[in-house]
């Protein structure tokens, strides 16, 4: 049976001899072509087999048959079926999505809020039934306000002008409200921050703003911003407000206010030094006073106790004297002499007067002992 799939007709018959090429060699052998039976593949059959495989999706038939598998795995669906399968595959792929650790996602069903998705692998209905929006809710965003005359110049409570530059640190704390409640939340945040700063500055004096009340100003602005954003339902948490610059407008006034700031800082330094000195000296003085009081209390107790002891002793001696006056007088005399001479150098002479013997007194020893004492 002729091979109709070959572009050159029947290889083995049809009026052409074996080895005849398609360009009409008229039976003359081609020197560059391998001879039949040497085992080299025929180029025409290789090309034809590749075409059959692509067209049918199956393996090429036996060599020389020129045909493939007419019932390939995708051929039975046709081009529209293949397109439908590919579309279904991509549609199923839209049901799976991931949310990063720093993000949250809201799922919309037919454009309306349905639920909030946590970080990790999540599933939803295929698009366009459900879609999702992701935002970074655990990242602090920085917004800088100021830098030009329109937003940085503000009027203070004492009718002065101050040049303010500040930064707002914020993050998303309610993704649903952040997306649906306020149009362009970042723009709204900037407007609320500028308005809150102008209101707080309008209540304060210029000198306090640029000197000692900078921290209190930022805290008041943060609280007012948070209250306003909560009232709007913006889903934003104000983490911190940082005051970058608070100066008088450029000109000679700036130098004067800088001198005021320097003087105020020097004043605060001197006050801190005086306070430190006070905290050192006052406790020492109080300790010394307490010591003196305690010594006086101790001396008082000692004197009172000694006086009471002497009075008690005198009372006891008086009782003894009434009982035996002579003995008591003798005893009192001896005790008094003992107290008087107990630290003196003494020498006892046991001789009868008028015996004619002159006593020897060791004056050198007495003088040496007196000098040592």
C-alpha angles and dihedrals in degrees: 000000000000119000105238093179094068113091090217098051128240113357096200104034144352096114096306123110124229112274093025109135123220094249093070106261087165094225096314112135119244110233094206095049119085115247120252114270096028092109099244113137118250109246093217094055092047091054093044092049091052090052092049092050093051093046098046102027091229137097121287117262126243117307111277095019091093092206138103137195106308090193100059120168094258099028093080091061095054124214094297092050092051091050089049092051092050091048091049090051093054090044090056090048089061091064092071124067137155131224120208122235092253094047142072129197136210119212118218121202110202088341095307125110112262110162147331121255123215124219115287136048113339138179133213140167115285119273132297090028092062131014132176139216122207127203133172105250099168097054121092111229123209122218120184120205124191133030097129136066095252097061106020101053112083136170118241129213092259090054097258128129121241129189108226129187118175142163129224121208112200144155139192114267099168114034095187093056091041091058103034110025103054129037110229098356094194091057091046090051092053092049092048091048093052092046093049093048092050091050094050093044089050089060096049137069122248096238093052093047095055096038126027106356101060095108094044089050093055092047092051091048092050093051093047092048092050093050092050094047091048089052089053091046090231096155092230128131117205106219100182144341116217121196106217100177135007112172140137115263117283115280138064091321090068093062091049093050091046088055088051090051091049091048091049091050091048089050091052090048093052091046091051092049092049090048091051091050090048091050088053102043101039096056090048092051091047090051092049091048091050090050092051091049091050092049090050091049089050093048090048091053091047094051093045092049092049092048091050090048093051091048090049091048092049090051091051093047090049090056091050092046092054090051096047114004098178096048091044093052091050091049093048090049093052094046090049092050089048091055093046098048102032093100097035128095108253136188123192118213116198102188134118116247116249094029092123093237116127110216119233115234116195096219094168092059092045092051092047092052091047090052092049091051 
